[in-house]
Amino acid sequence: MSETLDEAGLLAAELLARRWLPRKHPRVRRALIDADLWQALQDRLAQVGLRLVDNIHADHISVALVRPAEYAVFGEAGMNANNNIDLPRDAISLLVVLWSLIVLPKRERQSARAAGDDGQQQDEMFQTDKPMPSAAEVSPLVSYKSLLADFGNQLGKKTRMDTNLRRLEAHGFIVRRGVDIAEGPLLDLLLDYDALAPRILDGALGEVLARATAREEAAGADADQSEPAPLKPADEEGEF
């Protein structure tokens, strides 16, 4: 039992030092299949007012304060704030937009892929449990140019949006890949999907996002059609 607690202590310390760890990390992988180690990790974190944050749709795990500790740590002013990491309101708005453009379609793709795998397993003689498709496999990229064109005026235009993108990247919500914006380790961990998704899909932002997505898909289709068809060998089309 002491070995399990030692391993849990090491994993807890690494989570505190690094803020998040990938599910493929050796200690995390062991904890995911070792119920005793997983419980020991949760118990160790609970002793200092923390809880483990994990869901099968994300590629990382992290930690957060337990509810009883939030008031003691942040006080009344912090509890009444719209966030506890000092993000300005336009950065929060940008975060919600990016969450909607990345996490919502990612979850839909993961569910569709999992449903397809279940249907395929019905035809297999020996069925095996297949993991949820990873975020890296199905998470969409957001074009910076499209984001600026669709939401720049509402989010402070280019200079302000660039500043807030750097803030979100520093906090682990997004990752910049050239001119594209990708899901960061904490985007699908620290935002409550069950609370946020219905508000977005049933609200005005849902219509705005749908139009923006439709324009981006149409632009991509036009680009594909404009590409010249590859030349076939002479023996298939005759001599040139």
Coordinates of N, CA and C in Angstrom, one line a residue:
M1 N 0.8 -1.2 0.0 CA 0.0 0.0 0.0 C 0.9 1.3 0.0
S2 N 2.0 1.2 0.7 CA 2.9 2.4 0.7 C 3.4 2.7 -0.7
E3 N 3.7 1.6 -1.5 CA 4.2 1.9 -2.8 C 3.1 2.6 -3.6
T4 N 1.8 2.2 -3.5 CA 0.7 2.9 -4.2 C 0.7 4.4 -3.8
L5 N 0.8 4.6 -2.5 CA 0.7 6.0 -2.0 C 1.9 6.8 -2.5
D6 N 3.1 6.2 -2.5 CA 4.3 6.9 -3.0 C 4.1 7.3 -4.5
E7 N 3.5 6.3 -5.3 CA 3.3 6.6 -6.7 C 2.2 7.7 -6.8
A8 N 1.2 7.7 -6.0 CA 0.2 8.7 -6.0 C 0.7 10.0 -5.7
G9 N 1.7 10.1 -4.7 CA 2.3 11.3 -4.3 C 3.1 11.9 -5.4
L10 N 3.8 11.1 -6.1 CA 4.6 11.5 -7.3 C 3.8 12.1 -8.4
L11 N 2.7 11.4 -8.6 CA 1.8 11.9 -9.7 C 1.1 13.2 -9.3
A12 N 0.7 13.3 -8.0 CA 0.1 14.5 -7.5 C 1.1 15.7 -7.6
A13 N 2.3 15.4 -7.3 CA 3.3 16.5 -7.3 C 3.6 16.9 -8.7
E14 N 3.6 16.0 -9.7 CA 3.8 16.3 -11.1 C 2.7 17.1 -11.6
L15 N 1.4 16.8 -11.2 CA 0.3 17.5 -11.7 C 0.3 18.9 -11.2
L16 N 0.7 19.1 -9.9 CA 0.8 20.5 -9.4 C 1.9 21.3 -10.0
A17 N 3.0 20.6 -10.4 CA 4.1 21.4 -11.0 C 3.8 21.7 -12.4
R18 N 3.2 20.8 -13.2 CA 3.0 21.0 -14.6 C 1.6 21.5 -15.0
R19 N 0.7 21.4 -14.0 CA -0.7 21.9 -14.2 C -1.6 20.9 -15.0
W20 N -1.0 20.2 -15.9 CA -1.8 19.1 -16.6 C -0.8 18.1 -17.1
L21 N -1.3 16.9 -17.4 CA -0.5 15.8 -17.9 C -1.2 15.1 -18.9
P22 N -0.6 14.6 -20.0 CA -1.3 13.8 -21.0 C -1.7 12.5 -20.5
R23 N -2.8 12.0 -21.0 CA -3.3 10.6 -20.6 C -2.3 9.5 -21.0
K24 N -1.4 9.8 -21.9 CA -0.4 8.8 -22.3 C 0.9 8.9 -21.4
H25 N 0.9 9.8 -20.5 CA 2.0 9.8 -19.5 C 2.1 8.5 -18.8
P26 N 3.3 7.9 -18.6 CA 3.4 6.6 -18.0 C 2.6 6.5 -16.6
R27 N 2.8 7.5 -15.7 CA 2.1 7.4 -14.4 C 0.6 7.5 -14.6
V28 N 0.2 8.4 -15.5 CA -1.3 8.6 -15.7 C -1.9 7.3 -16.3
R29 N -1.2 6.7 -17.3 CA -1.7 5.5 -17.9 C -1.8 4.4 -16.8
R30 N -0.9 4.3 -15.9 CA -1.0 3.3 -14.8 C -2.2 3.6 -13.9
A31 N -2.4 4.9 -13.6 CA -3.5 5.3 -12.7 C -4.8 5.0 -13.4
L32 N -4.9 5.1 -14.7 CA -6.2 4.9 -15.4 C -6.6 3.4 -15.4
I33 N -5.6 2.5 -15.2 CA -6.0 1.1 -15.2 C -5.9 0.5 -13.8
D34 N -5.4 1.3 -12.9 CA -5.2 0.8 -11.5 C -6.1 1.6 -10.6
A35 N -7.2 1.0 -10.2 CA -8.3 1.7 -9.4 C -7.8 2.1 -8.1
D36 N -6.9 1.3 -7.5 CA -6.3 1.7 -6.2 C -5.5 3.0 -6.3
L37 N -4.6 3.0 -7.3 CA -3.8 4.2 -7.5 C -4.6 5.4 -7.8
W38 N -5.6 5.2 -8.7 CA -6.5 6.4 -9.0 C -7.2 6.9 -7.8
Q39 N -7.7 6.1 -6.9 CA -8.3 6.5 -5.7 C -7.3 7.1 -4.7
A40 N -6.1 6.6 -4.7 CA -5.1 7.1 -3.8 C -4.7 8.5 -4.3
L41 N -4.7 8.7 -5.6 CA -4.3 10.1 -6.1 C -5.4 11.1 -5.8
Q42 N -6.7 10.6 -5.9 CA -7.8 11.5 -5.5 C -7.8 11.9 -4.0
D43 N -7.5 10.9 -3.2 CA -7.4 11.1 -1.8 C -6.2 12.1 -1.4
R44 N -5.1 11.9 -2.1 CA -4.0 12.8 -1.8 C -4.3 14.2 -2.2
L45 N -4.9 14.4 -3.3 CA -5.3 15.8 -3.8 C -6.3 16.4 -2.8
A46 N -7.3 15.6 -2.4 CA -8.3 16.1 -1.5 C -7.8 16.6 -0.2
Q47 N -6.7 16.0 0.2 CA -6.1 16.5 1.5 C -5.6 17.9 1.4
V48 N -5.4 18.4 0.2 CA -4.9 19.8 0.1 C -6.0 20.7 -0.7
G49 N -7.2 20.2 -0.6 CA -8.3 21.0 -1.2 C -8.4 21.0 -2.7
L50 N -7.9 19.9 -3.4 CA -7.9 19.8 -4.8 C -8.7 18.6 -5.2
R51 N -9.1 18.6 -6.5 CA -9.8 17.4 -7.1 C -9.2 17.2 -8.4
L52 N -9.3 15.9 -8.9 CA -8.8 15.5 -10.2 C -9.8 15.9 -11.2
V53 N -9.4 16.5 -12.4 CA -10.3 16.8 -13.5 C -9.9 15.9 -14.6
D54 N -10.9 15.2 -15.1 CA -10.6 14.2 -16.2 C -11.9 13.9 -16.9
N55 N -11.9 13.8 -18.2 CA -13.0 13.2 -19.0 C -12.5 12.5 -20.2
I56 N -13.3 11.5 -20.7 CA -12.8 10.6 -21.7 C -12.7 11.4 -23.1
H57 N -13.2 12.5 -23.2 CA -13.2 13.3 -24.4 C -11.9 14.1 -24.5
A58 N -11.1 14.2 -23.5 CA -9.9 15.1 -23.4 C -8.7 14.2 -23.4
D59 N -7.6 14.7 -23.9 CA -6.3 14.0 -24.0 C -5.4 14.2 -22.8
H60 N -5.9 15.0 -21.8 CA -5.1 15.4 -20.6 C -5.9 15.2 -19.4
I61 N -5.3 15.3 -18.2 CA -5.9 15.4 -16.9 C -5.3 16.6 -16.2
S62 N -6.1 17.1 -15.3 CA -5.6 18.3 -14.6 C -6.2 18.3 -13.1
V63 N -6.0 19.4 -12.4 CA -6.5 19.5 -11.1 C -7.2 20.8 -10.9
A64 N -8.2 20.9 -10.0 CA -8.9 22.1 -9.7 C -9.3 22.1 -8.2
L65 N -9.6 23.3 -7.7 CA -10.1 23.4 -6.3 C -11.4 22.7 -6.1
V66 N -11.5 22.0 -4.9 CA -12.8 21.5 -4.5 C -13.7 22.7 -4.1
R67 N -15.0 22.6 -4.2 CA -15.9 23.7 -3.9 C -15.7 24.3 -2.5
P68 N -15.6 23.5 -1.5 CA -15.4 24.1 -0.1 C -14.2 25.0 0.0
A69 N -13.2 24.7 -0.8 CA -11.9 25.5 -0.7 C -11.9 26.8 -1.5
E70 N -12.9 26.9 -2.5 CA -12.9 28.1 -3.4 C -13.0 29.4 -2.6
Y71 N -14.0 29.4 -1.7 CA -14.2 30.7 -1.0 C -13.0 31.1 -0.1
A72 N -12.4 30.1 0.5 CA -11.2 30.3 1.4 C -10.0 30.8 0.6
V73 N -9.9 30.3 -0.6 CA -8.8 30.7 -1.5 C -9.0 32.0 -2.2
F74 N -10.2 32.2 -2.8 CA -10.4 33.4 -3.6 C -11.2 34.5 -2.9
G75 N -11.8 34.2 -1.8 CA -12.6 35.2 -1.1 C -13.9 35.6 -1.8
E76 N -14.6 36.5 -1.2 CA -15.9 36.9 -1.8 C -15.7 37.6 -3.1
A77 N -14.7 38.4 -3.3 CA -14.5 39.1 -4.6 C -14.2 38.1 -5.7
G78 N -13.3 37.1 -5.4 CA -13.0 36.1 -6.4 C -14.2 35.3 -6.7
M79 N -15.0 34.9 -5.8 CA -16.2 34.1 -6.1 C -17.2 34.9 -6.9
N80 N -17.2 36.2 -6.8 CA -18.2 37.0 -7.6 C -17.6 37.4 -9.0
A81 N -16.3 37.1 -9.2 CA -15.7 37.4 -10.5 C -16.2 36.4 -11.6
N82 N -16.1 36.8 -12.8 CA -16.5 35.9 -13.9 C -15.4 34.8 -14.2
N83 N -14.2 34.9 -13.6 CA -13.2 33.9 -13.7 C -12.2 34.1 -12.6
N84 N -11.4 33.1 -12.3 CA -10.4 33.3 -11.2 C -9.0 33.3 -11.7
I85 N -8.8 33.5 -13.0 CA -7.4 33.6 -13.5 C -7.2 35.0 -14.2
D86 N -8.0 36.0 -13.8 CA -7.8 37.4 -14.2 C -7.9 37.6 -15.7
L87 N -8.7 36.8 -16.4 CA -8.9 37.1 -17.8 C -9.9 38.2 -17.9
P88 N -9.7 39.2 -18.8 CA -10.7 40.2 -19.1 C -11.9 39.7 -19.8
R89 N -12.9 40.4 -19.8 CA -14.2 39.9 -20.3 C -14.1 39.6 -21.8
D90 N -13.4 40.4 -22.6 CA -13.3 40.0 -24.0 C -12.5 38.8 -24.2
A91 N -11.5 38.5 -23.3 CA -10.8 37.2 -23.4 C -11.7 36.0 -23.1
I92 N -12.6 36.2 -22.1 CA -13.6 35.2 -21.8 C -14.5 34.9 -23.0
S93 N -14.9 36.0 -23.6 CA -15.8 35.9 -24.8 C -15.1 35.1 -25.9
L94 N -13.8 35.4 -26.1 CA -13.0 34.7 -27.1 C -12.9 33.3 -26.8
L95 N -12.7 33.0 -25.5 CA -12.5 31.6 -25.0 C -13.8 30.8 -25.3
V96 N -14.9 31.4 -25.1 CA -16.2 30.7 -25.3 C -16.4 30.5 -26.8
V97 N -16.0 31.4 -27.7 CA -16.1 31.3 -29.1 C -15.2 30.1 -29.6
L98 N -14.0 30.1 -29.1 CA -13.1 29.1 -29.5 C -13.5 27.7 -29.0
W99 N -14.0 27.7 -27.8 CA -14.5 26.4 -27.2 C -15.7 25.9 -28.1
S100 N -16.5 26.8 -28.5 CA -17.7 26.4 -29.4 C -17.2 25.9 -30.8
L101 N -16.2 26.5 -31.3 CA -15.7 26.2 -32.6 C -14.9 24.9 -32.6
I102 N -14.3 24.6 -31.5 CA -13.4 23.4 -31.4 C -14.0 22.2 -30.7
V103 N -14.5 22.5 -29.5 CA -15.0 21.4 -28.6 C -16.3 20.8 -29.1
L104 N -17.3 21.7 -29.5 CA -18.6 21.2 -29.9 C -18.5 20.2 -31.1
P105 N -17.8 20.6 -32.2 CA -17.7 19.7 -33.3 C -16.8 18.5 -33.0
K106 N -15.8 18.6 -32.1 CA -15.0 17.5 -31.7 C -15.8 16.5 -31.0
R107 N -16.6 16.9 -30.0 CA -17.5 15.9 -29.3 C -18.4 15.2 -30.3
E108 N -18.9 16.0 -31.3 CA -19.8 15.3 -32.2 C -19.1 14.3 -33.1
R109 N -17.9 14.6 -33.5 CA -17.1 13.6 -34.2 C -16.7 12.4 -33.4
Q110 N -16.4 12.6 -32.1 CA -16.0 11.5 -31.2 C -17.2 10.6 -31.1
S111 N -18.4 11.2 -30.9 CA -19.6 10.4 -30.7 C -19.9 9.6 -31.9
A112 N -19.8 10.2 -33.1 CA -20.1 9.6 -34.4 C -19.1 8.4 -34.6
R113 N -17.8 8.7 -34.3 CA -16.8 7.6 -34.6 C -17.1 6.5 -33.6
A114 N -17.4 6.8 -32.4 CA -17.7 5.7 -31.4 C -18.9 4.9 -31.8
A115 N -19.9 5.6 -32.3 CA -21.1 4.9 -32.7 C -20.8 4.0 -33.9
G116 N -20.0 4.5 -34.8 CA -19.6 3.7 -36.0 C -18.8 2.4 -35.6
D117 N -17.9 2.6 -34.6 CA -17.2 1.4 -34.1 C -18.1 0.4 -33.5
D118 N -19.1 0.9 -32.7 CA -20.1 0.0 -32.1 C -20.8 -0.8 -33.2
G119 N -21.2 -0.2 -34.3 CA -21.9 -0.9 -35.3 C -21.0 -1.9 -36.0
Q120 N -19.7 -1.6 -36.1 CA -18.8 -2.5 -36.8 C -18.6 -3.7 -35.9
Q121 N -18.5 -3.5 -34.6 CA -18.3 -4.6 -33.6 C -19.4 -5.6 -33.6
Q122 N -20.6 -5.2 -34.0 CA -21.7 -6.2 -34.1 C -21.5 -7.3 -35.1
D123 N -20.6 -7.0 -36.1 CA -20.3 -8.0 -37.1 C -19.1 -8.8 -36.8
E124 N -18.4 -8.4 -35.7 CA -17.2 -9.2 -35.3 C -17.5 -10.3 -34.4
M125 N -16.8 -11.4 -34.5 CA -17.1 -12.6 -33.7 C -16.6 -12.3 -32.3
F126 N -15.5 -11.7 -32.1 CA -14.9 -11.4 -30.8 C -14.9 -9.9 -30.6
Q127 N -15.8 -9.4 -29.9 CA -15.9 -7.9 -29.7 C -14.9 -7.5 -28.7
T128 N -14.3 -6.3 -28.9 CA -13.4 -5.7 -28.0 C -13.8 -4.3 -27.7
D129 N -13.5 -3.8 -26.5 CA -13.8 -2.4 -26.2 C -12.8 -1.5 -26.9
K130 N -13.3 -0.6 -27.7 CA -12.4 0.4 -28.3 C -12.5 1.7 -27.6
P131 N -11.3 2.4 -27.5 CA -11.3 3.7 -26.7 C -12.0 4.7 -27.5
M132 N -12.4 5.8 -26.8 CA -13.0 7.0 -27.4 C -11.9 7.6 -28.3
P133 N -12.2 8.0 -29.6 CA -11.2 8.6 -30.4 C -10.6 9.8 -29.7
S134 N -9.3 9.9 -29.8 CA -8.6 11.0 -29.1 C -8.9 12.4 -29.6
A135 N -8.7 13.4 -28.8 CA -8.9 14.8 -29.3 C -8.0 15.1 -30.5
A136 N -6.8 14.6 -30.4 CA -5.8 14.9 -31.5 C -6.3 14.4 -32.8
E137 N -7.1 13.3 -32.8 CA -7.5 12.7 -34.0 C -8.7 13.4 -34.7
V138 N -9.6 14.0 -33.9 CA -10.8 14.6 -34.4 C -11.0 16.0 -34.1
S139 N -10.1 16.7 -33.3 CA -10.3 18.1 -32.9 C -10.0 19.0 -34.1
P140 N -11.0 19.8 -34.5 CA -10.8 20.7 -35.7 C -9.8 21.9 -35.4
L141 N -9.2 22.4 -36.4 CA -8.4 23.6 -36.3 C -9.3 24.8 -36.7
V142 N -9.0 25.9 -36.0 CA -9.7 27.2 -36.3 C -8.8 28.1 -37.1
S143 N -9.2 28.6 -38.2 CA -8.4 29.5 -39.0 C -8.3 30.9 -38.3
Y144 N -7.1 31.4 -38.1 CA -7.0 32.7 -37.5 C -7.7 33.8 -38.3
K145 N -7.5 33.7 -39.6 CA -8.1 34.7 -40.5 C -9.6 34.7 -40.5
S146 N -10.2 33.4 -40.4 CA -11.6 33.3 -40.4 C -12.1 33.8 -39.0
L147 N -11.4 33.5 -38.0 CA -11.8 34.0 -36.6 C -11.8 35.5 -36.6
L148 N -10.8 36.1 -37.1 CA -10.7 37.6 -37.2 C -11.8 38.2 -38.0
A149 N -12.1 37.6 -39.2 CA -13.1 38.1 -40.0 C -14.5 38.0 -39.4
D150 N -14.8 36.9 -38.8 CA -16.1 36.6 -38.2 C -16.4 37.3 -36.9
F151 N -15.4 37.4 -36.0 CA -15.6 37.9 -34.7 C -14.7 39.0 -34.3
G152 N -13.8 39.5 -35.2 CA -12.8 40.5 -34.8 C -13.5 41.8 -34.3
N153 N -14.5 42.2 -35.0 CA -15.2 43.5 -34.5 C -15.8 43.4 -33.1
Q154 N -16.3 42.2 -32.8 CA -16.9 42.0 -31.5 C -15.9 41.8 -30.4
L155 N -14.7 41.3 -30.8 CA -13.7 40.9 -29.8 C -12.5 41.9 -29.7
G156 N -12.7 43.1 -30.1 CA -11.6 44.1 -30.0 C -10.7 44.3 -31.1
K157 N -11.0 43.7 -32.3 CA -10.2 43.8 -33.5 C -8.9 43.1 -33.3
K158 N -8.0 43.3 -34.3 CA -6.8 42.4 -34.4 C -5.9 42.5 -33.1
T159 N -5.5 43.8 -32.8 CA -4.5 43.9 -31.7 C -5.0 43.3 -30.4
R160 N -6.3 43.6 -30.0 CA -6.8 43.1 -28.8 C -7.0 41.6 -28.8
M161 N -7.5 41.1 -30.0 CA -7.7 39.6 -30.1 C -6.3 38.9 -30.0
D162 N -5.3 39.5 -30.7 CA -4.0 38.8 -30.6 C -3.5 38.7 -29.1
T163 N -3.7 39.8 -28.4 CA -3.3 39.8 -27.0 C -4.0 38.8 -26.2
N164 N -5.3 38.6 -26.4 CA -6.1 37.6 -25.7 C -5.8 36.2 -26.1
L165 N -5.5 36.0 -27.4 CA -5.0 34.7 -27.8 C -3.8 34.3 -27.1
R166 N -2.8 35.2 -26.9 CA -1.6 34.9 -26.2 C -2.0 34.5 -24.7
R167 N -2.9 35.2 -24.1 CA -3.3 34.9 -22.8 C -3.9 33.5 -22.7
L168 N -4.8 33.2 -23.6 CA -5.4 31.8 -23.6 C -4.4 30.7 -23.9
E169 N -3.4 31.0 -24.7 CA -2.4 30.0 -24.9 C -1.5 29.8 -23.7
A170 N -1.2 30.9 -23.0 CA -0.4 30.8 -21.8 C -1.1 30.0 -20.7
H171 N -2.4 30.1 -20.7 CA -3.2 29.3 -19.6 C -3.5 27.9 -20.1
G172 N -3.1 27.5 -21.3 CA -3.3 26.1 -21.7 C -4.6 25.8 -22.4
F173 N -5.4 26.9 -22.7 CA -6.6 26.6 -23.4 C -6.5 26.3 -24.9
I174 N -5.5 27.0 -25.5 CA -5.3 26.8 -26.9 C -3.9 26.6 -27.2
V175 N -3.6 26.1 -28.5 CA -2.2 26.0 -29.0 C -2.2 26.6 -30.4
R176 N -1.2 27.5 -30.6 CA -1.1 28.1 -32.0 C -0.3 27.2 -32.9
R177 N -0.8 26.9 -34.0 CA 0.0 26.1 -35.0 C 0.0 26.9 -36.3
G178 N 1.0 27.8 -36.4 CA 1.1 28.6 -37.5 C 0.0 29.6 -37.5
V179 N -0.8 29.6 -38.6 CA -2.0 30.5 -38.7 C -3.2 29.9 -38.2
D180 N -3.1 28.7 -37.6 CA -4.3 27.9 -37.1 C -4.3 27.9 -35.6
I181 N -5.5 27.7 -35.0 CA -5.6 27.6 -33.6 C -6.2 26.2 -33.2
A182 N -5.5 25.5 -32.3 CA -5.9 24.2 -32.0 C -6.3 24.1 -30.5
E183 N -6.9 23.0 -30.2 CA -7.3 22.7 -28.8 C -6.1 22.6 -27.9
G184 N -6.1 23.3 -26.8 CA -5.1 23.1 -25.8 C -5.5 22.1 -24.7
P185 N -4.6 21.8 -23.8 CA -4.8 20.7 -22.8 C -6.0 21.0 -21.9
L186 N -6.3 22.2 -21.6 CA -7.4 22.5 -20.6 C -8.7 22.9 -21.2
L187 N -8.8 23.1 -22.6 CA -10.0 23.6 -23.2 C -11.2 22.8 -22.9
D188 N -11.1 21.4 -22.9 CA -12.2 20.5 -22.7 C -12.2 20.0 -21.3
L189 N -11.4 20.5 -20.4 CA -11.3 20.1 -19.0 C -12.0 21.1 -18.1
L190 N -11.6 22.3 -18.2 CA -12.0 23.3 -17.2 C -13.3 24.1 -17.6
L191 N -13.8 23.9 -18.8 CA -15.1 24.4 -19.1 C -16.2 23.3 -19.1
D192 N -17.3 23.6 -18.4 CA -18.3 22.6 -18.2 C -19.2 22.4 -19.4
Y193 N -19.0 21.3 -20.1 CA -19.7 21.0 -21.3 C -21.2 20.9 -21.1
D194 N -21.6 20.2 -20.1 CA -23.1 20.1 -19.8 C -23.8 21.4 -19.6
A195 N -23.1 22.3 -18.9 CA -23.7 23.6 -18.7 C -23.6 24.6 -19.8
L196 N -22.5 24.5 -20.6 CA -22.2 25.5 -21.6 C -22.8 25.2 -22.9
A197 N -22.8 23.9 -23.3 CA -23.3 23.5 -24.7 C -24.7 23.9 -24.9
P198 N -25.7 23.6 -24.0 CA -27.1 24.0 -24.3 C -27.3 25.5 -24.4
R199 N -26.5 26.3 -23.6 CA -26.7 27.7 -23.7 C -26.2 28.2 -25.1
I200 N -25.2 27.6 -25.6 CA -24.6 28.1 -26.9 C -25.5 27.6 -28.1
L201 N -25.8 26.3 -28.0 CA -26.6 25.7 -29.1 C -28.0 26.3 -29.2
D202 N -28.6 26.6 -28.1 CA -30.0 27.2 -28.1 C -30.0 28.7 -28.1
G203 N -28.8 29.3 -28.0 CA -28.8 30.8 -28.0 C -28.4 31.4 -29.3
A204 N -28.2 32.8 -29.2 CA -27.9 33.5 -30.4 C -26.5 33.1 -31.0
L205 N -25.6 32.8 -30.1 CA -24.2 32.4 -30.5 C -24.3 31.2 -31.4
G206 N -25.2 30.3 -31.2 CA -25.3 29.1 -32.0 C -25.6 29.4 -33.4
E207 N -26.4 30.4 -33.7 CA -26.7 30.8 -35.1 C -25.5 31.4 -35.7
V208 N -24.8 32.3 -35.0 CA -23.6 32.9 -35.5 C -22.5 31.9 -35.8
L209 N -22.3 30.9 -35.0 CA -21.3 29.9 -35.2 C -21.7 29.0 -36.4
A210 N -23.0 28.7 -36.5 CA -23.5 27.9 -37.7 C -23.2 28.6 -39.0
R211 N -23.4 30.0 -39.0 CA -23.1 30.7 -40.3 C -21.7 30.8 -40.6
A212 N -20.9 31.0 -39.5 CA -19.4 31.0 -39.7 C -18.9 29.7 -40.2
T213 N -19.4 28.6 -39.6 CA -18.9 27.3 -40.0 C -19.3 27.0 -41.5
A214 N -20.5 27.4 -41.8 CA -21.0 27.2 -43.2 C -20.1 27.9 -44.2
R215 N -19.8 29.2 -43.9 CA -18.9 30.0 -44.8 C -17.6 29.3 -44.9
E216 N -17.0 28.8 -43.8 CA -15.7 28.2 -43.9 C -15.7 26.9 -44.7
E217 N -16.8 26.1 -44.5 CA -16.9 24.9 -45.3 C -17.1 25.2 -46.8
A218 N -17.9 26.2 -47.1 CA -18.1 26.6 -48.5 C -16.8 27.1 -49.1
A219 N -16.0 27.9 -48.4 CA -14.7 28.3 -48.9 C -13.8 27.2 -49.1
G220 N -13.8 26.2 -48.2 CA -12.9 25.0 -48.4 C -13.4 24.2 -49.6
A221 N -14.7 24.1 -49.9 CA -15.2 23.4 -51.0 C -14.8 24.1 -52.3
D222 N -14.9 25.4 -52.3 CA -14.5 26.2 -53.5 C -13.0 26.0 -53.8
A223 N -12.2 26.0 -52.8 CA -10.8 25.8 -53.0 C -10.5 24.5 -53.6
D224 N -11.2 23.4 -53.1 CA -11.0 22.1 -53.6 C -11.3 22.0 -55.1
Q225 N -12.4 22.7 -55.5 CA -12.9 22.6 -56.9 C -12.0 23.4 -57.8
S226 N -11.3 24.4 -57.3 CA -10.5 25.3 -58.1 C -9.1 24.6 -58.4
E227 N -8.8 23.6 -57.7 CA -7.5 22.9 -57.9 C -7.6 22.1 -59.2
P228 N -6.6 22.2 -60.0 CA -6.6 21.4 -61.3 C -6.5 19.9 -61.1
A229 N -7.3 19.2 -61.9 CA -7.3 17.7 -61.8 C -5.9 17.2 -62.2
P230 N -5.4 16.2 -61.5 CA -4.1 15.6 -61.8 C -4.1 15.0 -63.2
L231 N -3.0 15.1 -63.9 CA -2.9 14.6 -65.3 C -2.8 13.0 -65.2
K232 N -3.5 12.4 -66.1 CA -3.4 10.9 -66.2 C -2.3 10.5 -67.2
P233 N -1.7 9.3 -67.0 CA -0.7 8.8 -67.9 C -1.2 8.8 -69.3
A234 N -0.3 8.9 -70.3 CA -0.7 9.0 -71.7 C -1.4 7.8 -72.2
D235 N -1.1 6.6 -71.6 CA -1.8 5.4 -72.0 C -3.2 5.3 -71.6
E236 N -3.7 6.2 -70.7 CA -5.1 6.2 -70.3 C -5.9 7.3 -71.0
E237 N -5.3 8.4 -71.4 CA -6.0 9.4 -72.1 C -5.6 9.6 -73.5
G238 N -4.6 8.8 -74.0 CA -4.1 9.1 -75.3 C -2.9 9.9 -75.2
E239 N -2.2 10.2 -76.4 CA -1.0 11.0 -76.4 C -1.3 12.4 -76.2
F240 N -0.4 13.2 -75.5 CA -0.6 14.6 -75.3 C -0.2 15.4 -76.6

